[in-house]
Amino acid sequence: MKKIFTSLAVSLLAVTFAAAQEKVVTTTQAYGKIDKADLSMKVCDFEKDANAMVLFDKGDVYYDNDFNIILERHKRVKILTESGKKEADVRIEYYGGNKFEYLTGLQGEIFNLNNDNVEITKLDKKQIFTEVVDKSRLALVFTFPNVKAGSVIEYKYKQTINSLSAIPDWFFQEDIPVRHSELVTTIPDYFYFRTQQRNSRPFTKYATSVDSRSITGGSGNTPLLLNENKTRYVMSNVASMVKEPYMTSEVDNLQCIYFQLSNFNPPAGFSQSYSNSWAKVGGILADDEDFGLQLRKKLTGEETIIAKAKSFKTDEQKIAYVFNEVKNNMKWNSVDRWYTNDGTPKAWEKKTGNSAEVNLILYRLLKQSGVKAYPMVVSTREHGKVNPAYSFLYQFNRAVVYIPIDSTRRYILDATSKYNSYLETPANLLNSYGLFIDKENKRYDIVFLQREAPVRHVVMINADILPDGKMSGLAQISNFCYDRYASIENYKTNGEKKYIDYLRDNDNNLSITALKMDNIEADSLPLTQQIKFNLNLTSSDKDYIIFNPNLFTSMKTNPFLSENRFSDIDFGHTNNYNLTGIYKIPAGYKSDALPKSISIVMPDQSIICRRMVIEQDGSIMVRYTINYNKVIYGKENYPDLQVFYKKMHELLNEQVVLKKS
């Protein structure tokens, strides 16, 4: 593990920005010194409803005389409301399990204003705890006591990183507003780093300079003169991260800067390239004790499973059998890592493990059964998208199994969920990259993970409209692919009663009197739900019956009401929605106002919505079809998408009016 952290640069985090109004830059202050104005402040002047705000976050990065990377950090936070008190709970994770990093000099204090006097309370060091996350990660955890609305907390520490290359990422944006964020890097000119920031606006301040210093090695050699490049990055009045519908990971969208070491040019010696390729990363993984070497380790009792798998005639049967054996017998401990913690043999004995352990066990059993499979590292949607241009292992957080079937088909197997299917790439891995490891042939390639075919959503309704202003009928919902897995998980986890409440979608006028689920155990078939229902049509009166045909779909509420958008829209996959309803008109009534048959199309033709309405033989048939041909929309395309969604939801929610004859 240690050699990976030493040799590979820091992780990629994409950046977007929620714009905030410009203000005069507020500088940092010395530890222990504070302006009374900050203590008497009641609201954040550029985000009025904030519960807390970062007054400043200052980081200084430099190399010590042993060429370790040092980060000295000083952070100060203002608590504005009672809800903001959670900011007093602090957790700092670092790679301390293998001494790759360590933290020293942690201090903290609380400022309060009492009768115009500043009171300072020191953080008790006995209240600072070290938590073991896994064998590679530790965390310093502490809580500031007696914090109240109006308090200011601050802390500082020194982080030492045993690496030439692993300068930490720096985030200028958080889930609370940030008044001032500043990073200063001082890097010897032996090192050339590529920096990447994807900001929506320039830095508030950006300055560079060159300094010199001399260092002496531990053996007392002649002092060495270092020329160092100093860079100051500042952002001011950064609004809090806005969580938006169909947004990917927060870390994909936060303002940040990160660094990749490209070259090392020592004063005497050969220049060395540190630009990693995916082949280099894959080769390191293949030989890593917590990844590649785990694949050789035998599992207790594996012979029984392997023998049975080999008895099947086709690879498809072997894959289905082994996948279900691991999925049903191993329990994922909810920890995502690309590397193992306890190791596969121990995890197999305990029947529990992290995502790497569960899926590397799956890989071994498949491989020993004769299936052509490869281990693969991936990134979940929550962790963030992988940028293929930057070969950082830190971009990944999970191991899975990759099985190429033919030139057009491949399986991505993830046994961490009881509701995953080997037939579909898990939804939380889509639209990012995976790196597969073929050590035998020395092939280490990245693969884009996507679902090309649209996911179908089919609803069929046959109902009677009753003269007393009610609807009674049958609905059939056919759930395919990801909808199928999510519905089964919901049903089995929460039980039928809560699942019926979910189908009702908080509509107190809708009652479901019977529910039948078919094909729950048949992975290759859609989940079919037969629903018997009654609906009170509350907009009706003695002369008119009014109803909305859009029932039992997920398309009732418009998610894009906000006028502004700060992140890209990622639907995960394309979709086809189809709702067909036949509604029998009661005796003594006739149609008074029927929605028109109509089609609307996005300007780029990426979404097509059609509505067809026909009155025939005493019934009204309404059919909606919505076809999505595009998965990702940049935030710059949001105005067109918002206008289209407004029209589409007006179309979907237009009501049918029946009049008494």
mmCIF file of N, CA and C in Angstrom, residues 583-660:
data_model
loop_
_atom_site.group_PDB
_atom_site.id
_atom_site.type_symbol
_atom_site.label_atom_id
_atom_site.label_comp_id
_atom_site.label_asym_id
_atom_site.label_seq_id
_atom_site.Cartn_x
_atom_site.Cartn_y
_atom_site.Cartn_z
ATOM 1 N N TYR A 583 -60.171 4.949 -19.597
ATOM 2 C CA TYR A 583 -61.077 5.403 -18.550
ATOM 3 C C TYR A 583 -62.506 5.390 -19.091
ATOM 4 N N LYS A 584 -63.354 4.576 -18.479
ATOM 5 C CA LYS A 584 -64.738 4.426 -18.936
ATOM 6 C C LYS A 584 -65.593 5.565 -18.383
ATOM 7 N N ILE A 585 -66.282 6.255 -19.301
ATOM 8 C CA ILE A 585 -67.125 7.385 -18.917
ATOM 9 C C ILE A 585 -68.416 6.855 -18.288
ATOM 10 N N PRO A 586 -68.856 7.401 -17.148
ATOM 11 C CA PRO A 586 -70.092 6.903 -16.526
ATOM 12 C C PRO A 586 -71.332 7.317 -17.318
ATOM 13 N N ALA A 587 -72.370 6.536 -17.174
ATOM 14 C CA ALA A 587 -73.640 6.862 -17.837
ATOM 15 C C ALA A 587 -74.116 8.230 -17.372
ATOM 16 N N GLY A 588 -74.637 9.002 -18.328
ATOM 17 C CA GLY A 588 -75.148 10.326 -17.999
ATOM 18 C C GLY A 588 -74.100 11.413 -18.073
ATOM 19 N N TYR A 589 -72.863 11.077 -18.494
ATOM 20 C CA TYR A 589 -71.800 12.072 -18.632
ATOM 21 C C TYR A 589 -71.225 12.018 -20.048
ATOM 22 N N LYS A 590 -70.636 13.128 -20.439
ATOM 23 C CA LYS A 590 -69.942 13.199 -21.721
ATOM 24 C C LYS A 590 -68.689 14.055 -21.545
ATOM 25 N N SER A 591 -67.774 13.908 -22.469
ATOM 26 C CA SER A 591 -66.546 14.703 -22.371
ATOM 27 C C SER A 591 -66.855 16.168 -22.621
ATOM 28 N N ASP A 592 -66.257 17.028 -21.819
ATOM 29 C CA ASP A 592 -66.455 18.471 -21.973
ATOM 30 C C ASP A 592 -65.169 19.157 -22.422
ATOM 31 N N ALA A 593 -64.056 18.726 -21.851
ATOM 32 C CA ALA A 593 -62.761 19.296 -22.227
ATOM 33 C C ALA A 593 -61.728 18.188 -22.194
ATOM 34 N N LEU A 594 -61.250 17.817 -23.375
ATOM 35 C CA LEU A 594 -60.225 16.787 -23.483
ATOM 36 C C LEU A 594 -58.891 17.426 -23.861
ATOM 37 N N PRO A 595 -57.808 16.996 -23.220
ATOM 38 C CA PRO A 595 -56.492 17.461 -23.669
ATOM 39 C C PRO A 595 -56.272 17.089 -25.136
ATOM 40 N N LYS A 596 -55.559 17.929 -25.854
ATOM 41 C CA LYS A 596 -55.297 17.674 -27.270
ATOM 42 C C LYS A 596 -54.129 16.702 -27.432
ATOM 43 N N SER A 597 -54.159 15.963 -28.523
ATOM 44 C CA SER A 597 -52.990 15.152 -28.884
ATOM 45 C C SER A 597 -51.888 16.103 -29.334
ATOM 46 N N ILE A 598 -50.702 15.921 -28.790
ATOM 47 C CA ILE A 598 -49.643 16.898 -29.029
ATOM 48 C C ILE A 598 -48.282 16.248 -28.836
ATOM 49 N N SER A 599 -47.265 16.799 -29.493
ATOM 50 C CA SER A 599 -45.873 16.388 -29.291
ATOM 51 C C SER A 599 -45.032 17.624 -29.014
ATOM 52 N N ILE A 600 -44.091 17.501 -28.095
ATOM 53 C CA ILE A 600 -43.121 18.568 -27.872
ATOM 54 C C ILE A 600 -41.727 17.949 -27.903
ATOM 55 N N VAL A 601 -40.757 18.743 -28.361
ATOM 56 C CA VAL A 601 -39.403 18.228 -28.575
ATOM 57 C C VAL A 601 -38.392 19.242 -28.055
ATOM 58 N N MET A 602 -37.358 18.747 -27.391
ATOM 59 C CA MET A 602 -36.250 19.608 -26.992
ATOM 60 C C MET A 602 -35.592 20.201 -28.237
ATOM 61 N N PRO A 603 -35.023 21.414 -28.149
ATOM 62 C CA PRO A 603 -34.374 22.022 -29.318
ATOM 63 C C PRO A 603 -33.331 21.122 -29.978
ATOM 64 N N ASP A 604 -32.603 20.325 -29.190
ATOM 65 C CA ASP A 604 -31.610 19.416 -29.771
ATOM 66 C C ASP A 604 -32.184 18.026 -30.036
ATOM 67 N N GLN A 605 -33.504 17.891 -29.882
ATOM 68 C CA GLN A 605 -34.241 16.643 -30.129
ATOM 69 C C GLN A 605 -33.813 15.507 -29.192
ATOM 70 N N SER A 606 -33.250 15.859 -28.055
ATOM 71 C CA SER A 606 -32.782 14.828 -27.124
ATOM 72 C C SER A 606 -33.908 14.255 -26.270
ATOM 73 N N ILE A 607 -35.031 14.971 -26.145
ATOM 74 C CA ILE A 607 -36.197 14.459 -25.423
ATOM 75 C C ILE A 607 -37.432 14.731 -26.272
ATOM 76 N N ILE A 608 -38.243 13.704 -26.417
ATOM 77 C CA ILE A 608 -39.498 13.836 -27.167
ATOM 78 C C ILE A 608 -40.632 13.374 -26.262
ATOM 79 N N CYS A 609 -41.621 14.220 -26.100
ATOM 80 C CA CYS A 609 -42.787 13.887 -25.274
ATOM 81 C C CYS A 609 -44.037 13.964 -26.145
ATOM 82 N N ARG A 610 -44.814 12.881 -26.133
ATOM 83 C CA ARG A 610 -46.040 12.835 -26.939
ATOM 84 C C ARG A 610 -47.225 12.494 -26.038
ATOM 85 N N ARG A 611 -48.337 13.132 -26.341
ATOM 86 C CA ARG A 611 -49.596 12.781 -25.684
ATOM 87 C C ARG A 611 -50.649 12.543 -26.760
ATOM 88 N N MET A 612 -51.322 11.398 -26.650
ATOM 89 C CA MET A 612 -52.403 11.079 -27.583
ATOM 90 C C MET A 612 -53.670 10.843 -26.774
ATOM 91 N N VAL A 613 -54.762 11.499 -27.160
ATOM 92 C CA VAL A 613 -56.039 11.380 -26.459
ATOM 93 C C VAL A 613 -57.123 11.029 -27.473
ATOM 94 N N ILE A 614 -57.856 9.946 -27.187
ATOM 95 C CA ILE A 614 -58.926 9.482 -28.083
ATOM 96 C C ILE A 614 -60.159 9.162 -27.242
ATOM 97 N N GLU A 615 -61.325 9.601 -27.732
ATOM 98 C CA GLU A 615 -62.594 9.192 -27.124
ATOM 99 C C GLU A 615 -63.279 8.210 -28.064
ATOM 100 N N GLN A 616 -63.594 7.035 -27.542
ATOM 101 C CA GLN A 616 -64.153 5.984 -28.402
ATOM 102 C C GLN A 616 -64.948 4.986 -27.568
ATOM 103 N N ASP A 617 -66.150 4.664 -28.055
ATOM 104 C CA ASP A 617 -66.998 3.629 -27.438
ATOM 105 C C ASP A 617 -67.214 3.860 -25.945
ATOM 106 N N GLY A 618 -67.460 5.106 -25.591
ATOM 107 C CA GLY A 618 -67.779 5.423 -24.203
ATOM 108 C C GLY A 618 -66.586 5.444 -23.270
ATOM 109 N N SER A 619 -65.389 5.448 -23.810
ATOM 110 C CA SER A 619 -64.173 5.500 -22.989
ATOM 111 C C SER A 619 -63.216 6.549 -23.534
ATOM 112 N N ILE A 620 -62.351 7.000 -22.679
ATOM 113 C CA ILE A 620 -61.286 7.922 -23.081
ATOM 114 C C ILE A 620 -59.952 7.196 -22.913
ATOM 115 N N MET A 621 -59.175 7.163 -23.984
ATOM 116 C CA MET A 621 -57.842 6.565 -23.921
ATOM 117 C C MET A 621 -56.803 7.678 -23.978
ATOM 118 N N VAL A 622 -55.901 7.654 -23.020
ATOM 119 C CA VAL A 622 -54.816 8.632 -22.972
ATOM 120 C C VAL A 622 -53.498 7.870 -22.979
ATOM 121 N N ARG A 623 -52.602 8.286 -23.857
ATOM 122 C CA ARG A 623 -51.284 7.642 -23.916
ATOM 123 C C ARG A 623 -50.196 8.719 -23.876
ATOM 124 N N TYR A 624 -49.270 8.539 -22.949
ATOM 125 C CA TYR A 624 -48.095 9.406 -22.869
ATOM 126 C C TYR A 624 -46.863 8.575 -23.216
ATOM 127 N N THR A 625 -45.997 9.111 -24.046
ATOM 128 C CA THR A 625 -44.683 8.495 -24.281
ATOM 129 C C THR A 625 -43.623 9.585 -24.161
ATOM 130 N N ILE A 626 -42.578 9.281 -23.429
ATOM 131 C CA ILE A 626 -41.458 10.218 -23.269
ATOM 132 C C ILE A 626 -40.184 9.443 -23.544
ATOM 133 N N ASN A 627 -39.438 9.886 -24.526
ATOM 134 C CA ASN A 627 -38.198 9.218 -24.918
ATOM 135 C C ASN A 627 -37.008 10.142 -24.661
ATOM 136 N N TYR A 628 -36.086 9.659 -23.836
ATOM 137 C CA TYR A 628 -34.849 10.388 -23.559
ATOM 138 C C TYR A 628 -33.736 9.767 -24.395
ATOM 139 N N ASN A 629 -33.068 10.598 -25.187
ATOM 140 C CA ASN A 629 -31.981 10.110 -26.036
ATOM 141 C C ASN A 629 -30.612 10.627 -25.588
ATOM 142 N N LYS A 630 -30.587 11.299 -24.472
ATOM 143 C CA LYS A 630 -29.349 11.904 -23.982
ATOM 144 C C LYS A 630 -29.299 11.742 -22.474
ATOM 145 N N VAL A 631 -28.098 11.548 -21.944
ATOM 146 C CA VAL A 631 -27.947 11.264 -20.513
ATOM 147 C C VAL A 631 -27.481 12.486 -19.733
ATOM 148 N N ILE A 632 -26.518 13.216 -20.272
ATOM 149 C CA ILE A 632 -25.872 14.306 -19.535
ATOM 150 C C ILE A 632 -26.106 15.635 -20.246
ATOM 151 N N TYR A 633 -26.510 16.631 -19.469
ATOM 152 C CA TYR A 633 -26.703 17.990 -19.964
ATOM 153 C C TYR A 633 -25.805 18.928 -19.161
ATOM 154 N N GLY A 634 -24.987 19.694 -19.867
ATOM 155 C CA GLY A 634 -24.164 20.681 -19.183
ATOM 156 C C GLY A 634 -25.033 21.768 -18.579
ATOM 157 N N LYS A 635 -24.540 22.401 -17.527
ATOM 158 C CA LYS A 635 -25.337 23.447 -16.875
ATOM 159 C C LYS A 635 -25.643 24.593 -17.828
ATOM 160 N N GLU A 636 -24.827 24.741 -18.864
ATOM 161 C CA GLU A 636 -25.108 25.778 -19.853
ATOM 162 C C GLU A 636 -26.335 25.459 -20.694
ATOM 163 N N ASN A 637 -26.754 24.183 -20.700
ATOM 164 C CA ASN A 637 -27.964 23.772 -21.427
ATOM 165 C C ASN A 637 -29.211 23.805 -20.555
ATOM 166 N N TYR A 638 -29.043 24.218 -19.299
ATOM 167 C CA TYR A 638 -30.175 24.175 -18.369
ATOM 168 C C TYR A 638 -31.356 25.041 -18.805
ATOM 169 N N PRO A 639 -31.160 26.258 -19.335
ATOM 170 C CA PRO A 639 -32.333 27.058 -19.729
ATOM 171 C C PRO A 639 -33.258 26.325 -20.692
ATOM 172 N N ASP A 640 -32.701 25.659 -21.706
ATOM 173 C CA ASP A 640 -33.543 24.903 -22.647
ATOM 174 C C ASP A 640 -34.252 23.751 -21.940
ATOM 175 N N LEU A 641 -33.520 23.051 -21.062
ATOM 176 C CA LEU A 641 -34.112 21.912 -20.357
ATOM 177 C C LEU A 641 -35.222 22.377 -19.423
ATOM 178 N N GLN A 642 -35.000 23.491 -18.745
ATOM 179 C CA GLN A 642 -36.008 23.997 -17.812
ATOM 180 C C GLN A 642 -37.285 24.395 -18.543
ATOM 181 N N VAL A 643 -37.151 25.074 -19.674
ATOM 182 C CA VAL A 643 -38.329 25.470 -20.458
ATOM 183 C C VAL A 643 -39.080 24.236 -20.938
ATOM 184 N N PHE A 644 -38.334 23.236 -21.407
ATOM 185 C CA PHE A 644 -38.984 22.019 -21.899
ATOM 186 C C PHE A 644 -39.717 21.301 -20.769
ATOM 187 N N TYR A 645 -39.067 21.174 -19.616
ATOM 188 C CA TYR A 645 -39.702 20.469 -18.494
ATOM 189 C C TYR A 645 -40.969 21.182 -18.028
ATOM 190 N N LYS A 646 -40.967 22.495 -18.076
ATOM 191 C CA LYS A 646 -42.177 23.240 -17.694
ATOM 192 C C LYS A 646 -43.329 22.884 -18.636
ATOM 193 N N LYS A 647 -43.048 22.887 -19.930
ATOM 194 C CA LYS A 647 -44.085 22.528 -20.911
ATOM 195 C C LYS A 647 -44.511 21.067 -20.746
ATOM 196 N N MET A 648 -43.530 20.187 -20.520
ATOM 197 C CA MET A 648 -43.841 18.769 -20.414
ATOM 198 C C MET A 648 -44.723 18.487 -19.202
ATOM 199 N N HIS A 649 -44.437 19.115 -18.083
ATOM 200 C CA HIS A 649 -45.245 18.851 -16.890
ATOM 201 C C HIS A 649 -46.617 19.512 -16.973
ATOM 202 N N GLU A 650 -46.724 20.585 -17.703
ATOM 203 C CA GLU A 650 -48.060 21.131 -17.974
ATOM 204 C C GLU A 650 -48.859 20.143 -18.810
ATOM 205 N N LEU A 651 -48.194 19.537 -19.771
ATOM 206 C CA LEU A 651 -48.832 18.535 -20.631
ATOM 207 C C LEU A 651 -49.236 17.303 -19.815
ATOM 208 N N LEU A 652 -48.336 16.850 -18.939
ATOM 209 C CA LEU A 652 -48.601 15.634 -18.165
ATOM 210 C C LEU A 652 -49.700 15.829 -17.121
ATOM 211 N N ASN A 653 -49.885 17.046 -16.682
ATOM 212 C CA ASN A 653 -50.844 17.291 -15.601
ATOM 213 C C ASN A 653 -52.126 17.980 -16.071
ATOM 214 N N GLU A 654 -52.304 18.090 -17.371
ATOM 215 C CA GLU A 654 -53.563 18.648 -17.878
ATOM 216 C C GLU A 654 -54.693 17.653 -17.626
ATOM 217 N N GLN A 655 -55.816 18.156 -17.150
ATOM 218 C CA GLN A 655 -56.881 17.280 -16.677
ATOM 219 C C GLN A 655 -57.965 17.037 -17.731
ATOM 220 N N VAL A 656 -58.663 15.923 -17.555
ATOM 221 C CA VAL A 656 -59.832 15.574 -18.366
ATOM 222 C C VAL A 656 -61.078 16.056 -17.619
ATOM 223 N N VAL A 657 -61.989 16.700 -18.346
ATOM 224 C CA VAL A 657 -63.224 17.206 -17.739
ATOM 225 C C VAL A 657 -64.420 16.514 -18.381
ATOM 226 N N LEU A 658 -65.246 15.888 -17.544
ATOM 227 C CA LEU A 658 -66.503 15.270 -17.981
ATOM 228 C C LEU A 658 -67.666 16.098 -17.439
ATOM 229 N N LYS A 659 -68.698 16.244 -18.261
ATOM 230 C CA LYS A 659 -69.862 17.051 -17.874
ATOM 231 C C LYS A 659 -71.106 16.185 -17.865
ATOM 232 N N LYS A 660 -71.939 16.420 -16.854
ATOM 233 C CA LYS A 660 -73.199 15.681 -16.769
ATOM 234 C C LYS A 660 -74.084 16.079 -17.944
#
